[in-house]
mmCIF file of C-alpha atoms in Angstrom:
data_model
loop_
_atom_site.group_PDB
_atom_site.id
_atom_site.type_symbol
_atom_site.label_atom_id
_atom_site.label_comp_id
_atom_site.label_asym_id
_atom_site.label_seq_id
_atom_site.Cartn_x
_atom_site.Cartn_y
_atom_site.Cartn_z
ATOM 1 C CA UNK A 1 0.000 0.000 0.000
ATOM 2 C CA UNK A 2 1.380 3.436 -0.928
ATOM 3 C CA UNK A 3 0.613 6.756 0.716
ATOM 4 C CA UNK A 4 0.267 9.937 -1.284
ATOM 5 C CA UNK A 5 2.729 12.637 -0.141
ATOM 6 C CA UNK A 6 1.250 15.582 1.697
ATOM 7 C CA UNK A 7 0.552 18.709 -0.328
ATOM 8 C CA UNK A 8 1.319 22.320 0.477
ATOM 9 C CA UNK A 9 -2.122 22.917 1.981
ATOM 10 C CA UNK A 10 -1.651 20.041 4.423
ATOM 11 C CA UNK A 11 1.585 21.293 5.993
ATOM 12 C CA UNK A 12 2.786 24.317 7.913
ATOM 13 C CA UNK A 13 6.068 25.792 6.764
ATOM 14 C CA UNK A 14 8.643 28.499 7.204
ATOM 15 C CA UNK A 15 10.677 30.682 4.858
ATOM 16 C CA UNK A 16 14.474 30.363 4.627
ATOM 17 C CA UNK A 17 17.338 31.709 2.542
ATOM 18 C CA UNK A 18 19.863 29.469 0.861
ATOM 19 C CA UNK A 19 22.671 31.170 2.784
ATOM 20 C CA UNK A 20 21.003 30.119 6.041
ATOM 21 C CA UNK A 21 21.722 26.506 5.090
ATOM 22 C CA UNK A 22 24.728 26.309 2.782
ATOM 23 C CA UNK A 23 27.856 26.031 4.893
ATOM 24 C CA UNK A 24 25.978 25.306 8.118
ATOM 25 C CA UNK A 25 25.734 21.552 8.729
ATOM 26 C CA UNK A 26 23.342 22.108 11.656
ATOM 27 C CA UNK A 27 20.867 24.345 9.827
ATOM 28 C CA UNK A 28 18.538 21.756 8.291
ATOM 29 C CA UNK A 29 18.194 19.901 11.579
ATOM 30 C CA UNK A 30 17.530 23.207 13.361
ATOM 31 C CA UNK A 31 14.722 24.016 10.912
ATOM 32 C CA UNK A 32 13.292 20.508 11.251
ATOM 33 C CA UNK A 33 13.243 20.929 15.053
ATOM 34 C CA UNK A 34 10.671 23.703 14.630
ATOM 35 C CA UNK A 35 8.133 20.967 13.922
ATOM 36 C CA UNK A 36 6.921 22.021 10.487
ATOM 37 C CA UNK A 37 6.767 19.936 7.345
ATOM 38 C CA UNK A 38 7.804 22.449 4.666
ATOM 39 C CA UNK A 39 10.416 25.101 3.959
ATOM 40 C CA UNK A 40 9.916 27.872 1.390
ATOM 41 C CA UNK A 41 13.449 28.193 0.017
ATOM 42 C CA UNK A 42 14.788 31.192 -1.912
ATOM 43 C CA UNK A 43 15.360 30.296 -5.581
ATOM 44 C CA UNK A 44 15.197 33.739 -7.242
ATOM 45 C CA UNK A 45 15.209 36.807 -5.006
ATOM 46 C CA UNK A 46 15.631 40.578 -4.938
ATOM 47 C CA UNK A 47 18.450 42.501 -3.258
ATOM 48 C CA UNK A 48 18.488 42.463 0.530
ATOM 49 C CA UNK A 49 20.642 42.933 3.614
ATOM 50 C CA UNK A 50 19.950 40.103 6.036
ATOM 51 C CA UNK A 51 21.104 38.849 9.404
ATOM 52 C CA UNK A 52 22.282 35.251 9.711
ATOM 53 C CA UNK A 53 22.434 34.756 13.489
ATOM 54 C CA UNK A 54 23.189 31.029 13.477
ATOM 55 C CA UNK A 55 25.619 30.544 10.592
ATOM 56 C CA UNK A 56 29.160 29.506 11.603
ATOM 57 C CA UNK A 57 30.862 31.663 8.950
ATOM 58 C CA UNK A 58 28.926 34.951 8.654
ATOM 59 C CA UNK A 59 26.498 37.244 10.478
ATOM 60 C CA UNK A 60 25.324 39.729 7.832
ATOM 61 C CA UNK A 61 24.674 38.994 4.165
ATOM 62 C CA UNK A 62 24.370 41.884 1.723
ATOM 63 C CA UNK A 63 22.857 40.652 -1.533
ATOM 64 C CA UNK A 64 23.569 43.694 -3.700
ATOM 65 C CA UNK A 65 21.283 42.760 -6.596
ATOM 66 C CA UNK A 66 18.517 40.376 -7.542
ATOM 67 C CA UNK A 67 19.824 36.915 -8.369
ATOM 68 C CA UNK A 68 18.958 33.333 -9.224
ATOM 69 C CA UNK A 69 20.261 30.919 -6.605
ATOM 70 C CA UNK A 70 20.488 27.971 -8.969
ATOM 71 C CA UNK A 71 22.897 27.432 -11.893
ATOM 72 C CA UNK A 72 21.832 29.185 -15.084
ATOM 73 C CA UNK A 73 22.229 27.373 -18.376
ATOM 74 C CA UNK A 74 23.294 30.011 -20.954
ATOM 75 C CA UNK A 75 21.337 28.070 -23.585
ATOM 76 C CA UNK A 76 18.084 28.975 -21.822
ATOM 77 C CA UNK A 77 18.827 32.710 -22.139
ATOM 78 C CA UNK A 78 20.349 32.922 -25.607
ATOM 79 C CA UNK A 79 19.143 36.059 -27.370
ATOM 80 C CA UNK A 80 17.201 37.340 -24.349
ATOM 81 C CA UNK A 81 17.712 40.951 -23.281
ATOM 82 C CA UNK A 82 16.412 40.188 -19.783
ATOM 83 C CA UNK A 83 18.244 37.542 -17.823
ATOM 84 C CA UNK A 84 18.860 36.916 -14.114
ATOM 85 C CA UNK A 85 22.246 37.459 -12.500
ATOM 86 C CA UNK A 86 24.227 35.043 -10.354
ATOM 87 C CA UNK A 87 25.045 35.803 -6.697
ATOM 88 C CA UNK A 88 28.617 36.312 -5.508
ATOM 89 C CA UNK A 89 28.065 36.804 -1.771
ATOM 90 C CA UNK A 90 27.899 34.876 1.503
ATOM 91 C CA UNK A 91 28.764 31.353 0.387
ATOM 92 C CA UNK A 92 30.672 29.703 -2.436
ATOM 93 C CA UNK A 93 28.590 26.902 -3.908
ATOM 94 C CA UNK A 94 27.805 26.239 -7.583
ATOM 95 C CA UNK A 95 24.227 25.214 -6.776
ATOM 96 C CA UNK A 96 23.066 27.029 -3.679
ATOM 97 C CA UNK A 97 19.426 26.063 -4.007
ATOM 98 C CA UNK A 98 20.173 22.413 -4.761
ATOM 99 C CA UNK A 99 22.624 22.114 -1.867
ATOM 100 C CA UNK A 100 20.194 23.669 0.609
ATOM 101 C CA UNK A 101 17.237 21.680 -0.721
ATOM 102 C CA UNK A 102 19.101 18.378 -0.386
ATOM 103 C CA UNK A 103 19.901 19.169 3.239
ATOM 104 C CA UNK A 104 16.250 19.953 3.936
ATOM 105 C CA UNK A 105 15.000 16.780 2.262
ATOM 106 C CA UNK A 106 17.477 14.746 4.316
ATOM 107 C CA UNK A 107 15.503 15.902 7.353
ATOM 108 C CA UNK A 108 12.190 14.857 5.794
ATOM 109 C CA UNK A 109 11.145 18.417 4.912
ATOM 110 C CA UNK A 110 9.153 19.335 1.822
ATOM 111 C CA UNK A 111 10.891 22.009 -0.288
ATOM 112 C CA UNK A 112 8.886 24.826 -1.882
ATOM 113 C CA UNK A 113 10.765 27.110 -4.293
ATOM 114 C CA UNK A 114 10.426 30.832 -3.616
ATOM 115 C CA UNK A 115 10.555 32.743 -6.907
ATOM 116 C CA UNK A 116 10.417 36.553 -7.096
ATOM 117 C CA UNK A 117 9.474 37.476 -10.661
ATOM 118 C CA UNK A 118 9.112 41.204 -11.438
ATOM 119 C CA UNK A 119 11.189 42.772 -8.654
ATOM 120 C CA UNK A 120 14.742 43.370 -9.881
ATOM 121 C CA UNK A 121 16.632 46.643 -9.947
ATOM 122 C CA UNK A 122 19.498 44.925 -11.783
ATOM 123 C CA UNK A 123 17.251 43.856 -14.649
ATOM 124 C CA UNK A 124 15.297 47.117 -14.586
ATOM 125 C CA UNK A 125 18.450 49.206 -14.926
ATOM 126 C CA UNK A 126 19.420 47.225 -18.023
ATOM 127 C CA UNK A 127 15.975 47.700 -19.597
ATOM 128 C CA UNK A 128 14.374 50.872 -18.179
ATOM 129 C CA UNK A 129 11.786 50.915 -20.967
ATOM 130 C CA UNK A 130 10.293 47.735 -19.479
ATOM 131 C CA UNK A 131 9.806 49.100 -15.961
ATOM 132 C CA UNK A 132 6.685 50.574 -14.367
ATOM 133 C CA UNK A 133 6.016 54.162 -15.494
ATOM 134 C CA UNK A 134 3.744 56.352 -13.399
ATOM 135 C CA UNK A 135 1.397 59.105 -14.578
ATOM 136 C CA UNK A 136 4.164 61.698 -14.230
ATOM 137 C CA UNK A 137 6.317 59.749 -16.709
ATOM 138 C CA UNK A 138 8.678 58.621 -13.938
ATOM 139 C CA UNK A 139 10.144 55.128 -13.869
ATOM 140 C CA UNK A 140 10.359 52.715 -10.939
ATOM 141 C CA UNK A 141 13.605 50.977 -11.784
ATOM 142 C CA UNK A 142 13.031 48.117 -9.321
ATOM 143 C CA UNK A 143 9.663 47.186 -10.881
ATOM 144 C CA UNK A 144 9.416 45.262 -14.153
ATOM 145 C CA UNK A 145 6.019 45.673 -15.811
ATOM 146 C CA UNK A 146 4.380 42.265 -16.440
ATOM 147 C CA UNK A 147 2.270 43.705 -19.279
ATOM 148 C CA UNK A 148 5.470 44.017 -21.291
ATOM 149 C CA UNK A 149 5.878 40.827 -23.389
ATOM 150 C CA UNK A 150 9.622 40.685 -22.693
ATOM 151 C CA UNK A 151 8.998 40.825 -18.952
ATOM 152 C CA UNK A 152 6.390 38.056 -19.095
ATOM 153 C CA UNK A 153 8.783 35.959 -21.196
ATOM 154 C CA UNK A 154 11.561 36.586 -18.638
ATOM 155 C CA UNK A 155 9.363 35.444 -15.727
ATOM 156 C CA UNK A 156 8.222 32.335 -17.561
ATOM 157 C CA UNK A 157 11.753 31.449 -18.656
ATOM 158 C CA UNK A 158 12.978 31.870 -15.078
ATOM 159 C CA UNK A 159 10.420 29.297 -13.950
ATOM 160 C CA UNK A 160 11.133 27.012 -16.910
ATOM 161 C CA UNK A 161 14.889 27.119 -16.238
ATOM 162 C CA UNK A 162 14.303 26.260 -12.585
ATOM 163 C CA UNK A 163 12.029 23.357 -13.439
ATOM 164 C CA UNK A 164 14.511 22.010 -15.995
ATOM 165 C CA UNK A 165 17.085 21.623 -13.213
ATOM 166 C CA UNK A 166 14.958 20.244 -10.364
ATOM 167 C CA UNK A 167 12.454 17.421 -10.674
ATOM 168 C CA UNK A 168 8.889 17.949 -9.435
ATOM 169 C CA UNK A 169 9.404 15.102 -6.976
ATOM 170 C CA UNK A 170 12.259 17.086 -5.403
ATOM 171 C CA UNK A 171 10.534 20.478 -5.479
ATOM 172 C CA UNK A 172 6.774 19.952 -5.824
ATOM 173 C CA UNK A 173 5.655 23.548 -5.176
ATOM 174 C CA UNK A 174 6.526 26.987 -6.502
ATOM 175 C CA UNK A 175 5.678 30.049 -4.423
ATOM 176 C CA UNK A 176 5.352 33.084 -6.692
ATOM 177 C CA UNK A 177 6.135 36.534 -5.318
ATOM 178 C CA UNK A 178 5.755 39.725 -7.407
ATOM 179 C CA UNK A 179 3.654 37.928 -10.005
ATOM 180 C CA UNK A 180 2.207 41.261 -11.075
ATOM 181 C CA UNK A 181 3.037 44.935 -10.629
ATOM 182 C CA UNK A 182 5.207 46.533 -8.003
ATOM 183 C CA UNK A 183 4.189 50.103 -7.300
ATOM 184 C CA UNK A 184 5.195 53.179 -5.343
ATOM 185 C CA UNK A 185 5.781 51.276 -2.102
ATOM 186 C CA UNK A 186 9.283 49.888 -2.126
ATOM 187 C CA UNK A 187 11.748 51.453 0.280
ATOM 188 C CA UNK A 188 14.612 52.772 -1.817
ATOM 189 C CA UNK A 189 18.093 53.645 -0.598
ATOM 190 C CA UNK A 190 17.888 56.524 1.883
ATOM 191 C CA UNK A 191 14.106 56.733 1.465
ATOM 192 C CA UNK A 192 12.817 60.319 1.809
ATOM 193 C CA UNK A 193 9.092 60.062 1.068
ATOM 194 C CA UNK A 194 7.510 59.699 4.509
ATOM 195 C CA UNK A 195 7.251 63.425 5.188
ATOM 196 C CA UNK A 196 4.831 63.925 2.294
ATOM 197 C CA UNK A 197 2.227 62.073 4.422
ATOM 198 C CA UNK A 198 0.718 60.369 1.392
ATOM 199 C CA UNK A 199 -2.634 58.668 1.865
ATOM 200 C CA UNK A 200 -3.202 55.061 0.817
ATOM 201 C CA UNK A 201 -5.292 56.306 -2.099
ATOM 202 C CA UNK A 202 -2.485 58.570 -3.295
ATOM 203 C CA UNK A 203 0.065 55.756 -3.059
ATOM 204 C CA UNK A 204 -2.252 53.501 -5.057
ATOM 205 C CA UNK A 205 -2.578 56.143 -7.775
ATOM 206 C CA UNK A 206 1.205 56.556 -7.930
ATOM 207 C CA UNK A 207 1.395 52.780 -8.407
ATOM 208 C CA UNK A 208 -0.627 52.751 -11.638
ATOM 209 C CA UNK A 209 1.614 51.811 -14.545
ATOM 210 C CA UNK A 210 1.129 53.770 -17.757
ATOM 211 C CA UNK A 211 3.953 52.367 -19.851
ATOM 212 C CA UNK A 212 3.249 51.705 -23.521
ATOM 213 C CA UNK A 213 2.067 48.147 -22.879
ATOM 214 C CA UNK A 214 -0.256 49.191 -20.058
ATOM 215 C CA UNK A 215 -1.687 52.063 -22.087
ATOM 216 C CA UNK A 216 -2.516 49.596 -24.839
ATOM 217 C CA UNK A 217 -4.055 47.179 -22.329
ATOM 218 C CA UNK A 218 -6.122 49.844 -20.586
ATOM 219 C CA UNK A 219 -7.410 51.127 -23.913
ATOM 220 C CA UNK A 220 -8.331 47.584 -25.011
ATOM 221 C CA UNK A 221 -10.186 47.166 -21.708
ATOM 222 C CA UNK A 222 -12.347 50.206 -22.462
ATOM 223 C CA UNK A 223 -10.725 53.370 -21.081
ATOM 224 C CA UNK A 224 -8.650 56.280 -22.311
ATOM 225 C CA UNK A 225 -5.134 55.935 -20.815
ATOM 226 C CA UNK A 226 -4.411 59.634 -21.358
ATOM 227 C CA UNK A 227 -7.512 60.446 -19.331
ATOM 228 C CA UNK A 228 -6.368 58.053 -16.593
ATOM 229 C CA UNK A 229 -2.997 59.810 -16.489
ATOM 230 C CA UNK A 230 -4.618 63.244 -16.219
ATOM 231 C CA UNK A 231 -6.908 62.111 -13.418
ATOM 232 C CA UNK A 232 -4.000 60.596 -11.494
ATOM 233 C CA UNK A 233 -1.886 63.743 -11.806
ATOM 234 C CA UNK A 234 -4.789 65.982 -10.809
ATOM 235 C CA UNK A 235 -5.667 63.922 -7.717
ATOM 236 C CA UNK A 236 -2.084 63.349 -6.580
ATOM 237 C CA UNK A 237 -1.189 67.023 -6.938
ATOM 238 C CA UNK A 238 -4.319 68.073 -5.069
ATOM 239 C CA UNK A 239 -3.151 66.004 -2.119
ATOM 240 C CA UNK A 240 0.549 66.815 -2.246
ATOM 241 C CA UNK A 241 0.180 70.541 -2.875
ATOM 242 C CA UNK A 242 -3.184 71.462 -1.384
ATOM 243 C CA UNK A 243 -3.765 68.807 1.273
ATOM 244 C CA UNK A 244 -6.933 67.411 -0.363
ATOM 245 C CA UNK A 245 -6.735 63.730 0.491
ATOM 246 C CA UNK A 246 -7.054 61.339 -2.428
ATOM 247 C CA UNK A 247 -10.105 59.031 -2.326
ATOM 248 C CA UNK A 248 -9.366 55.469 -1.305
ATOM 249 C CA UNK A 249 -11.151 53.905 -4.306
ATOM 250 C CA UNK A 250 -9.930 54.251 -7.887
ATOM 251 C CA UNK A 251 -13.480 54.867 -9.098
ATOM 252 C CA UNK A 252 -13.675 58.143 -7.154
ATOM 253 C CA UNK A 253 -10.491 59.464 -8.744
ATOM 254 C CA UNK A 254 -10.620 57.959 -12.232
ATOM 255 C CA UNK A 255 -14.328 57.410 -12.781
ATOM 256 C CA UNK A 256 -16.054 54.037 -12.659
ATOM 257 C CA UNK A 257 -15.443 53.076 -16.292
ATOM 258 C CA UNK A 258 -11.741 53.879 -16.236
ATOM 259 C CA UNK A 259 -11.234 52.209 -12.859
ATOM 260 C CA UNK A 260 -12.884 48.993 -13.999
ATOM 261 C CA UNK A 261 -10.907 48.997 -17.249
ATOM 262 C CA UNK A 262 -7.641 49.399 -15.336
ATOM 263 C CA UNK A 263 -8.492 46.517 -13.003
ATOM 264 C CA UNK A 264 -9.603 44.297 -15.906
ATOM 265 C CA UNK A 265 -6.279 44.960 -17.593
ATOM 266 C CA UNK A 266 -4.340 44.086 -14.452
ATOM 267 C CA UNK A 267 -6.348 40.933 -13.796
ATOM 268 C CA UNK A 268 -5.990 39.647 -17.355
ATOM 269 C CA UNK A 269 -2.208 40.146 -17.319
ATOM 270 C CA UNK A 270 -1.771 38.329 -13.990
ATOM 271 C CA UNK A 271 -4.128 35.516 -14.998
ATOM 272 C CA UNK A 272 -2.324 34.985 -18.300
ATOM 273 C CA UNK A 273 1.058 35.039 -16.590
ATOM 274 C CA UNK A 274 0.045 32.378 -14.052
ATOM 275 C CA UNK A 275 -1.399 30.185 -16.790
ATOM 276 C CA UNK A 276 1.806 30.387 -18.815
ATOM 277 C CA UNK A 277 3.934 29.745 -15.741
ATOM 278 C CA UNK A 278 1.858 26.655 -14.922
ATOM 279 C CA UNK A 279 2.449 25.397 -18.469
ATOM 280 C CA UNK A 280 6.186 25.850 -17.878
ATOM 281 C CA UNK A 281 5.970 23.972 -14.560
ATOM 282 C CA UNK A 282 3.926 20.807 -15.184
ATOM 283 C CA UNK A 283 3.205 18.653 -12.162
ATOM 284 C CA UNK A 284 3.938 21.423 -9.649
ATOM 285 C CA UNK A 285 1.711 23.250 -7.222
ATOM 286 C CA UNK A 286 1.497 27.004 -7.769
ATOM 287 C CA UNK A 287 1.269 29.002 -4.540
ATOM 288 C CA UNK A 288 0.400 32.590 -5.452
ATOM 289 C CA UNK A 289 1.165 35.402 -3.037
ATOM 290 C CA UNK A 290 -2.063 37.383 -3.386
ATOM 291 C CA UNK A 291 -4.114 40.166 -1.853
ATOM 292 C CA UNK A 292 -7.888 40.359 -2.157
ATOM 293 C CA UNK A 293 -7.803 44.117 -2.867
ATOM 294 C CA UNK A 294 -7.516 44.551 -6.680
ATOM 295 C CA UNK A 295 -5.908 47.986 -6.198
ATOM 296 C CA UNK A 296 -2.924 46.406 -4.421
ATOM 297 C CA UNK A 297 0.490 46.359 -6.050
ATOM 298 C CA UNK A 298 3.658 44.878 -4.600
ATOM 299 C CA UNK A 299 4.928 41.419 -3.665
ATOM 300 C CA UNK A 300 1.332 40.179 -3.395
ATOM 301 C CA UNK A 301 -0.784 40.290 -6.571
ATOM 302 C CA UNK A 302 -3.894 42.441 -6.131
ATOM 303 C CA UNK A 303 -6.900 40.457 -7.344
ATOM 304 C CA UNK A 304 -10.591 39.837 -6.892
ATOM 305 C CA UNK A 305 -9.859 36.351 -5.567
ATOM 306 C CA UNK A 306 -13.354 35.067 -6.284
ATOM 307 C CA UNK A 307 -13.124 36.115 -9.927
ATOM 308 C CA UNK A 308 -9.656 34.754 -10.670
ATOM 309 C CA UNK A 309 -9.381 32.594 -13.788
ATOM 310 C CA UNK A 310 -5.627 32.077 -13.662
ATOM 311 C CA UNK A 311 -3.707 29.190 -12.170
ATOM 312 C CA UNK A 312 -3.097 28.804 -8.447
ATOM 313 C CA UNK A 313 -3.244 25.767 -6.209
ATOM 314 C CA UNK A 314 -3.622 28.094 -3.219
ATOM 315 C CA UNK A 315 -3.495 31.782 -2.358
ATOM 316 C CA UNK A 316 -0.844 32.850 0.154
ATOM 317 C CA UNK A 317 -2.233 35.894 1.968
ATOM 318 C CA UNK A 318 0.032 38.197 3.978
ATOM 319 C CA UNK A 319 -1.027 38.723 7.595
ATOM 320 C CA UNK A 320 1.714 40.985 8.906
ATOM 321 C CA UNK A 321 -0.317 44.046 9.879
ATOM 322 C CA UNK A 322 -2.935 44.741 12.556
ATOM 323 C CA UNK A 323 -4.357 41.424 13.760
ATOM 324 C CA UNK A 324 -7.999 42.370 13.204
ATOM 325 C CA UNK A 325 -7.267 43.467 9.625
ATOM 326 C CA UNK A 326 -5.322 40.269 8.987
ATOM 327 C CA UNK A 327 -8.182 38.134 10.254
ATOM 328 C CA UNK A 328 -10.661 40.072 8.108
ATOM 329 C CA UNK A 329 -8.413 39.603 5.065
ATOM 330 C CA UNK A 330 -8.340 35.832 5.598
ATOM 331 C CA UNK A 331 -12.108 35.697 6.134
ATOM 332 C CA UNK A 332 -12.706 37.580 2.897
ATOM 333 C CA UNK A 333 -10.268 35.357 0.967
ATOM 334 C CA UNK A 334 -11.972 32.248 2.310
ATOM 335 C CA UNK A 335 -15.428 33.629 1.443
ATOM 336 C CA UNK A 336 -14.300 33.950 -2.160
ATOM 337 C CA UNK A 337 -14.188 30.154 -2.205
ATOM 338 C CA UNK A 338 -11.870 30.132 -5.199
ATOM 339 C CA UNK A 339 -8.801 28.431 -3.704
ATOM 340 C CA UNK A 340 -7.468 27.209 -0.361
ATOM 341 C CA UNK A 341 -5.926 30.023 1.666
ATOM 342 C CA UNK A 342 -2.532 29.868 3.387
ATOM 343 C CA UNK A 343 -1.736 32.631 5.896
ATOM 344 C CA UNK A 344 1.707 34.228 5.625
ATOM 345 C CA UNK A 345 2.548 35.221 9.215
ATOM 346 C CA UNK A 346 5.602 37.241 10.223
ATOM 347 C CA UNK A 347 7.554 36.099 13.251
ATOM 348 C CA UNK A 348 9.514 39.367 13.005
ATOM 349 C CA UNK A 349 6.785 42.011 13.175
ATOM 350 C CA UNK A 350 5.253 41.623 16.611
ATOM 351 C CA UNK A 351 6.013 40.564 20.167
ATOM 352 C CA UNK A 352 6.721 36.826 20.152
ATOM 353 C CA UNK A 353 4.215 36.200 22.935
ATOM 354 C CA UNK A 354 1.369 37.270 20.636
ATOM 355 C CA UNK A 355 2.209 34.893 17.783
ATOM 356 C CA UNK A 356 0.265 31.835 18.949
ATOM 357 C CA UNK A 357 -2.892 33.864 19.527
ATOM 358 C CA UNK A 358 -2.670 35.446 16.082
ATOM 359 C CA UNK A 359 -2.192 32.061 14.429
ATOM 360 C CA UNK A 360 -5.162 30.601 16.291
ATOM 361 C CA UNK A 361 -7.399 33.446 15.107
ATOM 362 C CA UNK A 362 -6.233 33.103 11.515
ATOM 363 C CA UNK A 363 -6.913 29.375 11.559
ATOM 364 C CA UNK A 364 -10.360 29.992 13.047
ATOM 365 C CA UNK A 365 -10.964 32.503 10.240
ATOM 366 C CA UNK A 366 -10.402 29.719 7.716
ATOM 367 C CA UNK A 367 -6.694 29.731 6.851
ATOM 368 C CA UNK A 368 -5.916 26.191 5.812
ATOM 369 C CA UNK A 369 -2.267 26.338 6.827
ATOM 370 C CA UNK A 370 0.494 28.776 7.888
ATOM 371 C CA UNK A 371 3.793 29.898 6.395
ATOM 372 C CA UNK A 372 6.014 31.571 9.003
ATOM 373 C CA UNK A 373 8.341 34.380 7.914
ATOM 374 C CA UNK A 374 11.257 33.879 8.557
ATOM 375 C CA UNK A 375 13.241 31.171 10.384
ATOM 376 C CA UNK A 376 16.619 32.407 9.199
ATOM 377 C CA UNK A 377 16.057 35.966 10.432
ATOM 378 C CA UNK A 378 14.430 35.251 13.791
ATOM 379 C CA UNK A 379 16.046 35.588 17.202
ATOM 380 C CA UNK A 380 16.028 32.590 19.600
ATOM 381 C CA UNK A 381 12.984 34.035 21.378
ATOM 382 C CA UNK A 382 11.127 34.383 18.086
ATOM 383 C CA UNK A 383 12.071 30.865 17.004
ATOM 384 C CA UNK A 384 10.714 29.575 20.298
ATOM 385 C CA UNK A 385 7.467 31.478 19.682
ATOM 386 C CA UNK A 386 7.300 29.972 16.197
ATOM 387 C CA UNK A 387 7.833 26.482 17.627
ATOM 388 C CA UNK A 388 5.097 27.029 20.218
ATOM 389 C CA UNK A 389 2.634 28.432 17.668
ATOM 390 C CA UNK A 390 3.274 25.506 15.351
ATOM 391 C CA UNK A 391 2.841 22.983 18.177
ATOM 392 C CA UNK A 392 -0.508 24.612 18.931
ATOM 393 C CA UNK A 393 -1.321 24.266 15.234
ATOM 394 C CA UNK A 394 -0.667 20.533 15.317
ATOM 395 C CA UNK A 395 -3.131 20.190 18.190
ATOM 396 C CA UNK A 396 -5.719 22.115 16.156
ATOM 397 C CA UNK A 397 -5.159 19.792 13.208
ATOM 398 C CA UNK A 398 -5.355 16.580 15.231
ATOM 399 C CA UNK A 399 -8.443 17.605 17.190
ATOM 400 C CA UNK A 400 -10.257 19.232 14.277
ATOM 401 C CA UNK A 401 -11.049 22.413 16.201
ATOM 402 C CA UNK A 402 -10.618 24.776 13.253
ATOM 403 C CA UNK A 403 -13.786 26.785 12.679
ATOM 404 C CA UNK A 404 -13.869 26.140 8.947
ATOM 405 C CA UNK A 405 -11.634 25.286 6.020
ATOM 406 C CA UNK A 406 -11.480 26.429 2.443
ATOM 407 C CA UNK A 407 -11.779 24.033 -0.463
ATOM 408 C CA UNK A 408 -10.444 24.809 -3.892
ATOM 409 C CA UNK A 409 -8.736 23.432 -6.924
ATOM 410 C CA UNK A 410 -5.759 24.367 -8.986
#
């Protein structure tokens, strides 16, 4: 008699970087001791400065640009203007992802590949015409626009190249971050924007991309992109210069027709991208970092989750902010009924003593499972809180005390 392996929606997990594991023979066992069944492991990632408290050889890693953490076959990128870079920091290993993944599997852990798609300053600087362009004709160099065919092809090829190297039995799930637009919110070097006191509505307007591809898409969806640009500039300037706060909903700034056309354009691009990625990754689960607010841009794709016709085995919903808002976000995602919902919970953002209570509320709200961010960055006290929250989770699972679960299909 054979037993089917557990899927992503049947296991709790934690995030980790490859440099947390490569060169540290104790790391995989330390992660396994947390009691979870899965690790979301960095395969393609943006620039970052990170602590590595437990590694025997280093304490701070400065990844100066976005990189792929698996070997790149030049054949896969022949003739492509956009291509990922290789890392040259922290550890010296030809296959960082493969080395770390093997260590995790040796401890019985399921490996989920963490792929960041449209967030790369290195790629954006090489092709500025393919980055997000706001209504003031200003570029966000860190944000590749997924409506651009070259950008979509880059994201798909990144996934295809990964899948060509690692079998689906070794890495059965892909977690997709930035599978859509990044916007105004980023946090650049020496950020100096806080004093403008921008409202959420103003930030959302500054996140609307009006590059050539998006103008074409918005027009095809039924709106005048020049009119959208004028409305954005008018509303943003009214707030920044005159203190008239921008409305929170696009429809109040752009008009209902233009707002709906913009959101239809965004949804169609993200749906098409996930479908093409799934075709490039047969036999793998697709875990989509998503937000139920269609106006959202950033690491989590802003979508009407109940009206999503793309490909996703499950939605991974970020729950890092106010606990009540996080619970409401999970409840709304579950009500959509479209896919199972996994809660992305930060171990870093709040007092460790509150973690177990937050997790219990999210599970009661309908989250099918939890992904904890981030085992490699957490202090001993935070790791202990993670371990305790996960142990509580196992009790919930065994006793069936969750209020409700979400059913869905890929």
